[in-house]
PDB file of C-alpha atoms in Angstrom:
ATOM      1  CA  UNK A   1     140.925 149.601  66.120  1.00 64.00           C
ATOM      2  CA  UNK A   2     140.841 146.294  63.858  1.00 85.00           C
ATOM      3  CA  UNK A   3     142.354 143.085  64.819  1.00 94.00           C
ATOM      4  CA  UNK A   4     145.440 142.986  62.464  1.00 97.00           C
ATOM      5  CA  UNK A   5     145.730 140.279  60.009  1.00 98.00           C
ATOM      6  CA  UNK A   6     148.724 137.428  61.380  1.00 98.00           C
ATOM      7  CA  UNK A   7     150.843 136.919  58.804  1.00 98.00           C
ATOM      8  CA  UNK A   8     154.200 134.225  59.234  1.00 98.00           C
ATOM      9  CA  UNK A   9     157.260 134.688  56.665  1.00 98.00           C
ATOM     10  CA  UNK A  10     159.165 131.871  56.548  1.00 98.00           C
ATOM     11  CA  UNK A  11     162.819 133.247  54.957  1.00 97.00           C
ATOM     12  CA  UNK A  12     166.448 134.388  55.366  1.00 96.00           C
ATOM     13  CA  UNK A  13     167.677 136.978  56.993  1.00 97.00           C
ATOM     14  CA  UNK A  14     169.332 139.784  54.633  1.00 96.00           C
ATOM     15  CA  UNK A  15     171.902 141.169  57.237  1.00 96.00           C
ATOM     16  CA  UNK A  16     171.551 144.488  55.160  1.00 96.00           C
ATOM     17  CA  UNK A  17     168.005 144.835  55.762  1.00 96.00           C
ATOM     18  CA  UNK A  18     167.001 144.867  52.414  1.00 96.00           C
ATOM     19  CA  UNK A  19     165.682 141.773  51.298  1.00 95.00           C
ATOM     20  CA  UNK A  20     164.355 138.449  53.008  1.00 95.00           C
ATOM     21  CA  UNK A  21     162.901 138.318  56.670  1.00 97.00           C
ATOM     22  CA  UNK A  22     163.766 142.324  56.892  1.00 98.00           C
ATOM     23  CA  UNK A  23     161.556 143.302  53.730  1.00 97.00           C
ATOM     24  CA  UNK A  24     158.920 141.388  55.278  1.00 98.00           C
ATOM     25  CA  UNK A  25     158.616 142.371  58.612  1.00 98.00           C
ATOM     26  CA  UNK A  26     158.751 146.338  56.785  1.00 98.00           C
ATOM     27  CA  UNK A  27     156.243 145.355  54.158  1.00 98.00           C
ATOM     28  CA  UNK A  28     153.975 143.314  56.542  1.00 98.00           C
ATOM     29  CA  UNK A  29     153.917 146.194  59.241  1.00 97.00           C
ATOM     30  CA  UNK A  30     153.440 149.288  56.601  1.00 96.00           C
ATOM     31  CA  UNK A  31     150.547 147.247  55.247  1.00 97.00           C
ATOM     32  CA  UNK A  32     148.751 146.816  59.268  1.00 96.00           C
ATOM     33  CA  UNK A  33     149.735 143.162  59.406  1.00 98.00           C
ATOM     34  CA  UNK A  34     151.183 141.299  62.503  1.00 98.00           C
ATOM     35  CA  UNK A  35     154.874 140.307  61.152  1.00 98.00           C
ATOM     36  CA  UNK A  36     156.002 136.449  62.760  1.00 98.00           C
ATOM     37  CA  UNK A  37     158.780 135.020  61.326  1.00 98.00           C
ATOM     38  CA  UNK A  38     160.777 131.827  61.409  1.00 98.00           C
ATOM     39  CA  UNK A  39     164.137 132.283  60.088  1.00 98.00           C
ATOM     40  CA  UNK A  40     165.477 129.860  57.585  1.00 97.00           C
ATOM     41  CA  UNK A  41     169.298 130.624  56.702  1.00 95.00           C
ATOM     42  CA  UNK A  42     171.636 133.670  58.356  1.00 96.00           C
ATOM     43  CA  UNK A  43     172.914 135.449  55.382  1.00 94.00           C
ATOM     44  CA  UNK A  44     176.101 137.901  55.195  1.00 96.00           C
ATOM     45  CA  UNK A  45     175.121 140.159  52.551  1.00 94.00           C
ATOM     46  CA  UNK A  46     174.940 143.881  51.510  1.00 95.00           C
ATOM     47  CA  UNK A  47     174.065 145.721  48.253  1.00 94.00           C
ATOM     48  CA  UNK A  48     177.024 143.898  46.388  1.00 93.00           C
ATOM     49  CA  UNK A  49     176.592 140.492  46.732  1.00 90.00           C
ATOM     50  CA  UNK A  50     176.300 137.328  49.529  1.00 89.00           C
ATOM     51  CA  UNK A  51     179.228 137.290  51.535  1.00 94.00           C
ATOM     52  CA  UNK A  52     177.853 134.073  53.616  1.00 94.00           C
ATOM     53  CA  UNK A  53     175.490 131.927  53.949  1.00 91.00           C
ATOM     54  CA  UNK A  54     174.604 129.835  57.417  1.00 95.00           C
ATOM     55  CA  UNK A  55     171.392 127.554  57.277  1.00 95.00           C
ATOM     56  CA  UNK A  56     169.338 126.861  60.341  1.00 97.00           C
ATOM     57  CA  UNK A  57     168.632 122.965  61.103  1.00 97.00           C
ATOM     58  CA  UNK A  58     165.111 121.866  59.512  1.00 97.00           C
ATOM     59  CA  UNK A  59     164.344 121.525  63.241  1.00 98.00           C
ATOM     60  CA  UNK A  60     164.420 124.802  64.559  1.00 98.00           C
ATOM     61  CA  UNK A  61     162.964 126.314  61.758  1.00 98.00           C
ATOM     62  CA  UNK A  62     159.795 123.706  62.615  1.00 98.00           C
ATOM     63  CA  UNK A  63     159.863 125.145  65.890  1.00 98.00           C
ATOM     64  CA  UNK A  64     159.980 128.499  64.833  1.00 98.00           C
ATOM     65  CA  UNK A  65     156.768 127.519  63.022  1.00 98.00           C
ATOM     66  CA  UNK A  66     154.904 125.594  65.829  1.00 98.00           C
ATOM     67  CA  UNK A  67     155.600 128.580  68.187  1.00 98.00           C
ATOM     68  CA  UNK A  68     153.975 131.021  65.963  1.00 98.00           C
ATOM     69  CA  UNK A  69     150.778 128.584  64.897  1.00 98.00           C
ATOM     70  CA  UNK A  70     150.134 127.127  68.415  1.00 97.00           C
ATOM     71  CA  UNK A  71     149.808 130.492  69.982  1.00 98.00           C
ATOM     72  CA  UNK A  72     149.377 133.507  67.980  1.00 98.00           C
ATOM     73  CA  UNK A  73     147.420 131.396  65.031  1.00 98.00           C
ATOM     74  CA  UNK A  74     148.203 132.423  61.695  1.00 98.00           C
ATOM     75  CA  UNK A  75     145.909 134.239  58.626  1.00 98.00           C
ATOM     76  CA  UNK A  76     148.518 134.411  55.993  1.00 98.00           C
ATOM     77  CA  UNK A  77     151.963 133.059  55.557  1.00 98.00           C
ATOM     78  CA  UNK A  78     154.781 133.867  52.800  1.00 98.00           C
ATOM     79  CA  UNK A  79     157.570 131.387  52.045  1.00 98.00           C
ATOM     80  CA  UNK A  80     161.133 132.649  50.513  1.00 96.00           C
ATOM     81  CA  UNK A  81     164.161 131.289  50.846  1.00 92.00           C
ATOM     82  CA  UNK A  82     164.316 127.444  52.139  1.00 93.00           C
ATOM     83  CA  UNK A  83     168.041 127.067  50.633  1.00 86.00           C
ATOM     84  CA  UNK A  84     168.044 123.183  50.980  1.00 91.00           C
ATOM     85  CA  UNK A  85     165.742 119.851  51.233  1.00 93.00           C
ATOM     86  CA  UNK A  86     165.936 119.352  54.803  1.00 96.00           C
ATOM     87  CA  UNK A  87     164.563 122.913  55.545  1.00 96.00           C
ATOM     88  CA  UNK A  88     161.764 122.522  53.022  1.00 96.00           C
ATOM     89  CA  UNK A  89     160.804 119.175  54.417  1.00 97.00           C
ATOM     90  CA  UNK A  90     160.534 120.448  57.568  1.00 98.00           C
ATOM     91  CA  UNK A  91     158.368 123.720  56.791  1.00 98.00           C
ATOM     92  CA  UNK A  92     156.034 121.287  54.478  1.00 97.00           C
ATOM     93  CA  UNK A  93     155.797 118.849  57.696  1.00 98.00           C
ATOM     94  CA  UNK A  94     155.486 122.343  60.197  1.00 98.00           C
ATOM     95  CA  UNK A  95     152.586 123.030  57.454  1.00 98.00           C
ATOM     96  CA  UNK A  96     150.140 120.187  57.231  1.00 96.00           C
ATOM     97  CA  UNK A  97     147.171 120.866  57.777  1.00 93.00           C
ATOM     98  CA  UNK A  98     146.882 124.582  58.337  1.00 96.00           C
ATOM     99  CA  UNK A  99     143.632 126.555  56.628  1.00 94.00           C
ATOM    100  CA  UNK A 100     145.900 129.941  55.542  1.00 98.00           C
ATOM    101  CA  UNK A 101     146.620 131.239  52.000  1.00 98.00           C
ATOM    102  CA  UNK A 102     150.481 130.164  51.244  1.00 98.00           C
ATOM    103  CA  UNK A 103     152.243 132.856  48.971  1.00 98.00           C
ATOM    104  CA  UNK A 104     155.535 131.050  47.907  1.00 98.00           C
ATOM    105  CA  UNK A 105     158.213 132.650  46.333  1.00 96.00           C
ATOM    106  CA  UNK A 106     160.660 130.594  45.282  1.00 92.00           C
ATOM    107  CA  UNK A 107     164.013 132.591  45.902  1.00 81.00           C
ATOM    108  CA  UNK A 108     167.085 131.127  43.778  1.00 76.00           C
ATOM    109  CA  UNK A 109     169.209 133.398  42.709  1.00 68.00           C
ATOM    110  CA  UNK A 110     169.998 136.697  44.516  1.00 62.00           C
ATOM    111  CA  UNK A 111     169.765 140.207  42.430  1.00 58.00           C
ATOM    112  CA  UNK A 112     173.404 140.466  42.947  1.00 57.00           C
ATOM    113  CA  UNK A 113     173.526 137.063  41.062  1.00 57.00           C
ATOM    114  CA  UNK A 114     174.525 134.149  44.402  1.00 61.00           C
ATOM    115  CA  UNK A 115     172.795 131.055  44.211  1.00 64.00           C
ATOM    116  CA  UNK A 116     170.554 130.716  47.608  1.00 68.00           C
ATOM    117  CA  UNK A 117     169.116 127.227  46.922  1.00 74.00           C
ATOM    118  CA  UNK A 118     171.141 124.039  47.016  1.00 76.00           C
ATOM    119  CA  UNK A 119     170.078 123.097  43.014  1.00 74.00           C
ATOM    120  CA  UNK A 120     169.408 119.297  44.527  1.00 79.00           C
ATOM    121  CA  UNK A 121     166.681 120.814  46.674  1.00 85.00           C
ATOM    122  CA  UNK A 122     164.367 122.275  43.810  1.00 85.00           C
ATOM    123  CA  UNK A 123     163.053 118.967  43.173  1.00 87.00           C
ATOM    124  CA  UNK A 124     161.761 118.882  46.972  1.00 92.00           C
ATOM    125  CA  UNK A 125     160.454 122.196  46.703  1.00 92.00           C
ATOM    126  CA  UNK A 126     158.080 121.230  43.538  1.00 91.00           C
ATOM    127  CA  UNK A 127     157.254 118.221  45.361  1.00 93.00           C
ATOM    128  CA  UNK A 128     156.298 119.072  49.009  1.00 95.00           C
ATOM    129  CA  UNK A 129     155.316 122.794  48.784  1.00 95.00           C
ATOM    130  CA  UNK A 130     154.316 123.686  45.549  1.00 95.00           C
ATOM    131  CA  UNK A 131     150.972 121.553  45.766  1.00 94.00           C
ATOM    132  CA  UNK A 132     150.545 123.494  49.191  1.00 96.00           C
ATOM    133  CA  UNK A 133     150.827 126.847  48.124  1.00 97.00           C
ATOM    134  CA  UNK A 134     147.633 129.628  47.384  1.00 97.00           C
ATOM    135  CA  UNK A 135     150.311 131.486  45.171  1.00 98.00           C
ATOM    136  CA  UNK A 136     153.824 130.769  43.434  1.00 98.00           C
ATOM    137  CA  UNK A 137     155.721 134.132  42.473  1.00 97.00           C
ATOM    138  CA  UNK A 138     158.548 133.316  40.504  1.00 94.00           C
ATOM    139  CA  UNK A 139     160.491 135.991  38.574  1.00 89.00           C
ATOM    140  CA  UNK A 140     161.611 134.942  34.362  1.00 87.00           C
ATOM    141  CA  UNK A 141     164.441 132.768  35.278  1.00 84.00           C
ATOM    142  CA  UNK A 142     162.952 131.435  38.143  1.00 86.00           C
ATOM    143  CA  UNK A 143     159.973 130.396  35.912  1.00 89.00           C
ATOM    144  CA  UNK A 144     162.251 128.697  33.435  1.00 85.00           C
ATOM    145  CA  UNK A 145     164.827 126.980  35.629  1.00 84.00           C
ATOM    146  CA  UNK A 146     161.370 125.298  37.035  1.00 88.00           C
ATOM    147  CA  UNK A 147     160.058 124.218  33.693  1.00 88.00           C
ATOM    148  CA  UNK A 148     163.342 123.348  32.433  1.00 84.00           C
ATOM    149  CA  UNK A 149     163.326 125.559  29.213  1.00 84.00           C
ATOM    150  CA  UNK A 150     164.462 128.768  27.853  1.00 83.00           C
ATOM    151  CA  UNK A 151     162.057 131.960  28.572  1.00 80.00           C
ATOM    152  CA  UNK A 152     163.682 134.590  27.063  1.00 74.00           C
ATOM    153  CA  UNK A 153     160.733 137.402  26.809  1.00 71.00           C
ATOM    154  CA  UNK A 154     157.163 138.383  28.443  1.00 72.00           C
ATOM    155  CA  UNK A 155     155.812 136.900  25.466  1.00 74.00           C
ATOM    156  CA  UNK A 156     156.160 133.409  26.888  1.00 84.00           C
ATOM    157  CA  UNK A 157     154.853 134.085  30.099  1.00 86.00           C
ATOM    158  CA  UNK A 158     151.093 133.601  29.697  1.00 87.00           C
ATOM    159  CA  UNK A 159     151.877 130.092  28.983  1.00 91.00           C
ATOM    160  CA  UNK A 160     154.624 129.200  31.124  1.00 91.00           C
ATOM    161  CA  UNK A 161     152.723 130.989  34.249  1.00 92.00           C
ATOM    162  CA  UNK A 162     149.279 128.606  32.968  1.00 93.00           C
ATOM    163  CA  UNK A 163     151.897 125.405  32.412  1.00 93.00           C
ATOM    164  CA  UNK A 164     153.024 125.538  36.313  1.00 94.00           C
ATOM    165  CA  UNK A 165     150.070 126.465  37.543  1.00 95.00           C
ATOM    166  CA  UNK A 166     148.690 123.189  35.645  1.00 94.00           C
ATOM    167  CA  UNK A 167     151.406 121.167  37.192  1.00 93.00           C
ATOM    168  CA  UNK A 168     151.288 122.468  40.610  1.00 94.00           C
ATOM    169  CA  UNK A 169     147.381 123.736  41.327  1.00 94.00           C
ATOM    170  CA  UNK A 170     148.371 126.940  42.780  1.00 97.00           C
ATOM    171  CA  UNK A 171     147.989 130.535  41.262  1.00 97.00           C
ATOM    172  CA  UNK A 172     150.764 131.670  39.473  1.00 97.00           C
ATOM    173  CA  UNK A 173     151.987 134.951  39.086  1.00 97.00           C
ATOM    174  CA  UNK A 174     155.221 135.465  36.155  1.00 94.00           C
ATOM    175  CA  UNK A 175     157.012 138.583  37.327  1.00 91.00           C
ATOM    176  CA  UNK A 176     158.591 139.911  34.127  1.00 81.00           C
ATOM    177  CA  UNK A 177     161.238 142.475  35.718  1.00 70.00           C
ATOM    178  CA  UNK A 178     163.809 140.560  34.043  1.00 59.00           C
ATOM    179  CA  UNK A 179     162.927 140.972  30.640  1.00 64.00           C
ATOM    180  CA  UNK A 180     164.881 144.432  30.031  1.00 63.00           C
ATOM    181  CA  UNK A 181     161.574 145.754  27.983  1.00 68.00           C
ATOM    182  CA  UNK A 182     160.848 149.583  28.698  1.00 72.00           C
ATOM    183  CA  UNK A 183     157.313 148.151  30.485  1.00 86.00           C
ATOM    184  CA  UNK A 184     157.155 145.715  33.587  1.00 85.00           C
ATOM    185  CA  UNK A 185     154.382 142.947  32.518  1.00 89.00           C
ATOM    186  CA  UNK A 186     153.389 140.571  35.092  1.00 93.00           C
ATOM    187  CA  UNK A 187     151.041 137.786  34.439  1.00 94.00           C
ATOM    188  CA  UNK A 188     148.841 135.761  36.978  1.00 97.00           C
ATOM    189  CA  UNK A 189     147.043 132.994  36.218  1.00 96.00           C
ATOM    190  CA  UNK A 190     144.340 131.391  38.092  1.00 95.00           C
ATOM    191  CA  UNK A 191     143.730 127.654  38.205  1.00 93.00           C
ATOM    192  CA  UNK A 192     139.641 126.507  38.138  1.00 86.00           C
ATOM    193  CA  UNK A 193     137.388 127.762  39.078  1.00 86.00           C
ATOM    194  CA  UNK A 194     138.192 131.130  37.726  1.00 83.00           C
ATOM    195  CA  UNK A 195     141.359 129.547  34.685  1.00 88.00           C
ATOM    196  CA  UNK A 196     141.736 132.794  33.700  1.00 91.00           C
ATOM    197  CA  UNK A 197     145.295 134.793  33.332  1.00 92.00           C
ATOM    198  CA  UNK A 198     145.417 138.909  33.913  1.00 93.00           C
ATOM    199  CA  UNK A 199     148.360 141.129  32.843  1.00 93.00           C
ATOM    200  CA  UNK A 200     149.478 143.985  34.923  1.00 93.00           C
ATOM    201  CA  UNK A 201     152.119 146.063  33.312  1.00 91.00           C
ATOM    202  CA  UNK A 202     153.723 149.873  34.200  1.00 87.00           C
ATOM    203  CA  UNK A 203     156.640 151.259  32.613  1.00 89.00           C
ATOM    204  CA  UNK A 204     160.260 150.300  34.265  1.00 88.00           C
ATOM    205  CA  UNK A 205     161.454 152.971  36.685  1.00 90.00           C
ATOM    206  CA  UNK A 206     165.195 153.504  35.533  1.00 90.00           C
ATOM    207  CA  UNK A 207     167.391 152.570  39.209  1.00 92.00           C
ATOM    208  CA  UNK A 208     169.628 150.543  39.980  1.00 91.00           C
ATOM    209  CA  UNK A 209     167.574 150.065  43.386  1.00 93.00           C
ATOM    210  CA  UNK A 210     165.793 147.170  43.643  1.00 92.00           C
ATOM    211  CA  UNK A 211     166.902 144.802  46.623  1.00 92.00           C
ATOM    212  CA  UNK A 212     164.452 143.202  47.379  1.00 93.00           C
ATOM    213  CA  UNK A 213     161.812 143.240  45.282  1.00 94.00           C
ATOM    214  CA  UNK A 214     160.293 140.226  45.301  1.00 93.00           C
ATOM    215  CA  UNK A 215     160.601 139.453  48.959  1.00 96.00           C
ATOM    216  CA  UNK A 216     158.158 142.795  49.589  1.00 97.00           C
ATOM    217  CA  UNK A 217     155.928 141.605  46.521  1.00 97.00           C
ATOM    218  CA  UNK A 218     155.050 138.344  48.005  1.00 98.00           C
ATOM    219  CA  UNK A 219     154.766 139.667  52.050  1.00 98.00           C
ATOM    220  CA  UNK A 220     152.763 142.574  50.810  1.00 98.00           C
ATOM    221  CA  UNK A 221     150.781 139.769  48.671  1.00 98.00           C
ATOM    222  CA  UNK A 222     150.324 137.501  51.460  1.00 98.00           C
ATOM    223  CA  UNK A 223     149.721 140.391  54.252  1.00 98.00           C
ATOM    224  CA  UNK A 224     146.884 141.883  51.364  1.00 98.00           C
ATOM    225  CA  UNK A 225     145.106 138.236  51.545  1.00 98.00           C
ATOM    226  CA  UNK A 226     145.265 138.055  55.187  1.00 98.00           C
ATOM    227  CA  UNK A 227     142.957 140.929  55.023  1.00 97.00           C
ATOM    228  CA  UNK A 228     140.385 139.626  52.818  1.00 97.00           C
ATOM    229  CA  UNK A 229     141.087 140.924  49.705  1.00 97.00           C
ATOM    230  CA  UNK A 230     140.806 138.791  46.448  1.00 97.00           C
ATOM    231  CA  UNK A 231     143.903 137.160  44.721  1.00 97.00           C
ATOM    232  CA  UNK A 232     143.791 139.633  41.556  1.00 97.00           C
ATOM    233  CA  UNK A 233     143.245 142.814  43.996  1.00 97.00           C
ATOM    234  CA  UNK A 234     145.710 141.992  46.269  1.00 98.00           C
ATOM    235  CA  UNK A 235     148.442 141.464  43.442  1.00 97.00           C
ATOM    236  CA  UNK A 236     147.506 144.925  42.032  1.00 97.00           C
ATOM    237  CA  UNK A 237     147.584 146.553  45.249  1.00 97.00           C
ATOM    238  CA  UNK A 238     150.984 145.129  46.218  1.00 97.00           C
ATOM    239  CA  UNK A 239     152.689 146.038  42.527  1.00 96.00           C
ATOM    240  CA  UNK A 240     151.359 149.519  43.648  1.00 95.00           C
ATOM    241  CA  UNK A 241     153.096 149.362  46.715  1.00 96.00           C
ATOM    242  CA  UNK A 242     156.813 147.826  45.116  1.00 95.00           C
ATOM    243  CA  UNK A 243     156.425 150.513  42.717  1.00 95.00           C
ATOM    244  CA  UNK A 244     156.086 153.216  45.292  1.00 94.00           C
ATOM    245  CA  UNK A 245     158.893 151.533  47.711  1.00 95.00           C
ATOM    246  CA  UNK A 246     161.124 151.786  44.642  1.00 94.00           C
ATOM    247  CA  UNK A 247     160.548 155.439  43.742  1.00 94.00           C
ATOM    248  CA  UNK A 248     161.209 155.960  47.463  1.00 94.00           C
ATOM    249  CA  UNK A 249     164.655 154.074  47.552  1.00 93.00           C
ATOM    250  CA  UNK A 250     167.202 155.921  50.107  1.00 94.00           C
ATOM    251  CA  UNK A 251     169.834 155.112  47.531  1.00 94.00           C
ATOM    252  CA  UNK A 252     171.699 153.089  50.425  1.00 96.00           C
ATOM    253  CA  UNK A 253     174.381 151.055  49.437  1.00 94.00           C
ATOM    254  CA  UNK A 254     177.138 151.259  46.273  1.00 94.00           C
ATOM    255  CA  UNK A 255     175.197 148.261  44.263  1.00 93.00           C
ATOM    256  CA  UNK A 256     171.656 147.387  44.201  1.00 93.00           C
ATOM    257  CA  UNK A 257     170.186 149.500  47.280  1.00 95.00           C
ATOM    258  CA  UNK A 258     167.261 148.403  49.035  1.00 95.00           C
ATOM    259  CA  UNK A 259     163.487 149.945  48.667  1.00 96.00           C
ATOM    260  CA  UNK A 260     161.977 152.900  50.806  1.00 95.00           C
ATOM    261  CA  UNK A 261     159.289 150.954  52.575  1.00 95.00           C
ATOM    262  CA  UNK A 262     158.873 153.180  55.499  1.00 90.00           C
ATOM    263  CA  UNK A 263     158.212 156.140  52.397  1.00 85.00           C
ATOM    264  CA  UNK A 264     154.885 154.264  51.247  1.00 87.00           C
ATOM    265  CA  UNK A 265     151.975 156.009  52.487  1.00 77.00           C
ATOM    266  CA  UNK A 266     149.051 155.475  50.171  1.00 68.00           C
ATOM    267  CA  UNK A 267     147.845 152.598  47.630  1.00 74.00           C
ATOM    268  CA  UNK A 268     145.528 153.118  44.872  1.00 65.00           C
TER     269      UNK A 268
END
């Protein structure tokens, strides 16, 4: 048997299982990671929306951290939901320093529409983590709250995905799911060495099912480069892997249900 890649999410806890710290410790373990986590904010939530949201103090969610790194060690770690500045200075303290690819995905905005940052915090976020991260995964709104202009279509996302990349030095990758076009187009663009952007696209699978889709995009991301595989071969393989999670939802839940993860049992 092979040593397991380690991989850390850093995120909130969906209550209902489908999203946040849940998704990733599913995603992580389906893909023969070893899931750690360090839990950033208790949510109350289900398929219909946030009922409640309880942040953890910037200083346990350090700890959290240090625990992990100082005795397991780390390959890979995925950041989602930091919800305010204090959390997100601590993680970016609780990170200096350590030699690991960083996917980020900068959660905002639930699917069910609940804001899960403190909007005075985003600033922080571009400031202490962005310039620390391997890969930034942020979703058509996302991508143009953070550049502070309308993105209305995939069109615009070759250029907005190279203009944040520019401004932060990471890899970006402009998920496009929002779009409403008949075809799902992603773009990732690569910072030098390689400045190059690649479109992956596949047509929309029509479901209402999708909680959690970006949370098991970045793990599966993250868990894929803590195995060794290349930034544009692990974003293929883990679009492969949301797709198949969504055509295996369990249809749980009377809004947007979560994603069969445990159904997943080959990647192309």
């Amino acid at each position: 048997m092979t040593t397991p890649p380690r991989i850390l999410s850093i995120a909130g806890s969906d209550s209902s299982g489908g999203a946040g710290i849940q998704a990733d410790i599913k995603t992580i373990s389906m893909l023969g990671g070893y899931a750690m986590t360090a839990i950033t904010t208790i949510t109350a939530q289900n398929t219909v929306g946030v009922q409640a949201i309880a942040p953890m103090s910037g200083s346990v969610v350090a700890q959290q951290i240090s625990s992990c790194l100082d005795d397991i060690g780390v390959d890979a770690i995925k950041i989602g939901m930091l919800h305010d500045a204090e959390i997100i200075n601590a993680v970016a303290d609780a990170l200096e320093g350590v030699q690991a690819p960083i996917v980020l995905d900068p959660v905002m905005i639930a699917t069910t529409g609940a804001a899960l940052i403190d909007p005075e915090a985003i600033s922080v976020l571009r400031e202490r983590l962005f310039p620390a991260a391997t890969l930034i995964t942020p979703n058509l709104p996302e991508l143009a709250h953070l550049l502070e202009r309308s993105l209305t279509d995939s069109s615009q996302m070759a250029e907005a995905a190279e203009e944040l990349s520019q401004k932060t030095g990471a890899a970006v990758l402009a998920k496009g799911g929002h779009t409403g076009d008949s075809r799902i187009i992603d773009i990732l663009y690569e910072p030098a060495p390689n400045e190059r952007a690649v479109q992956f696209d596949h047509a929309r699978i029509d479901t209402p099912h999708t909680h959690g889709t970006g949370c098991t995009l970045s793990s599966a991301i993250a868990t894929l480069l803590g195995h060794g595989q290349p930034l544009e071969h692990a974003v293929r393989l883990s679009r492969n892997f949301v797709r198949a999670a969504i055509e295996a939802a369990p249809g749980f839940g009377e809004g947007n249900g979560p994603l069969g993860h445990h159904a997943v049992r080959k990647l192309d």
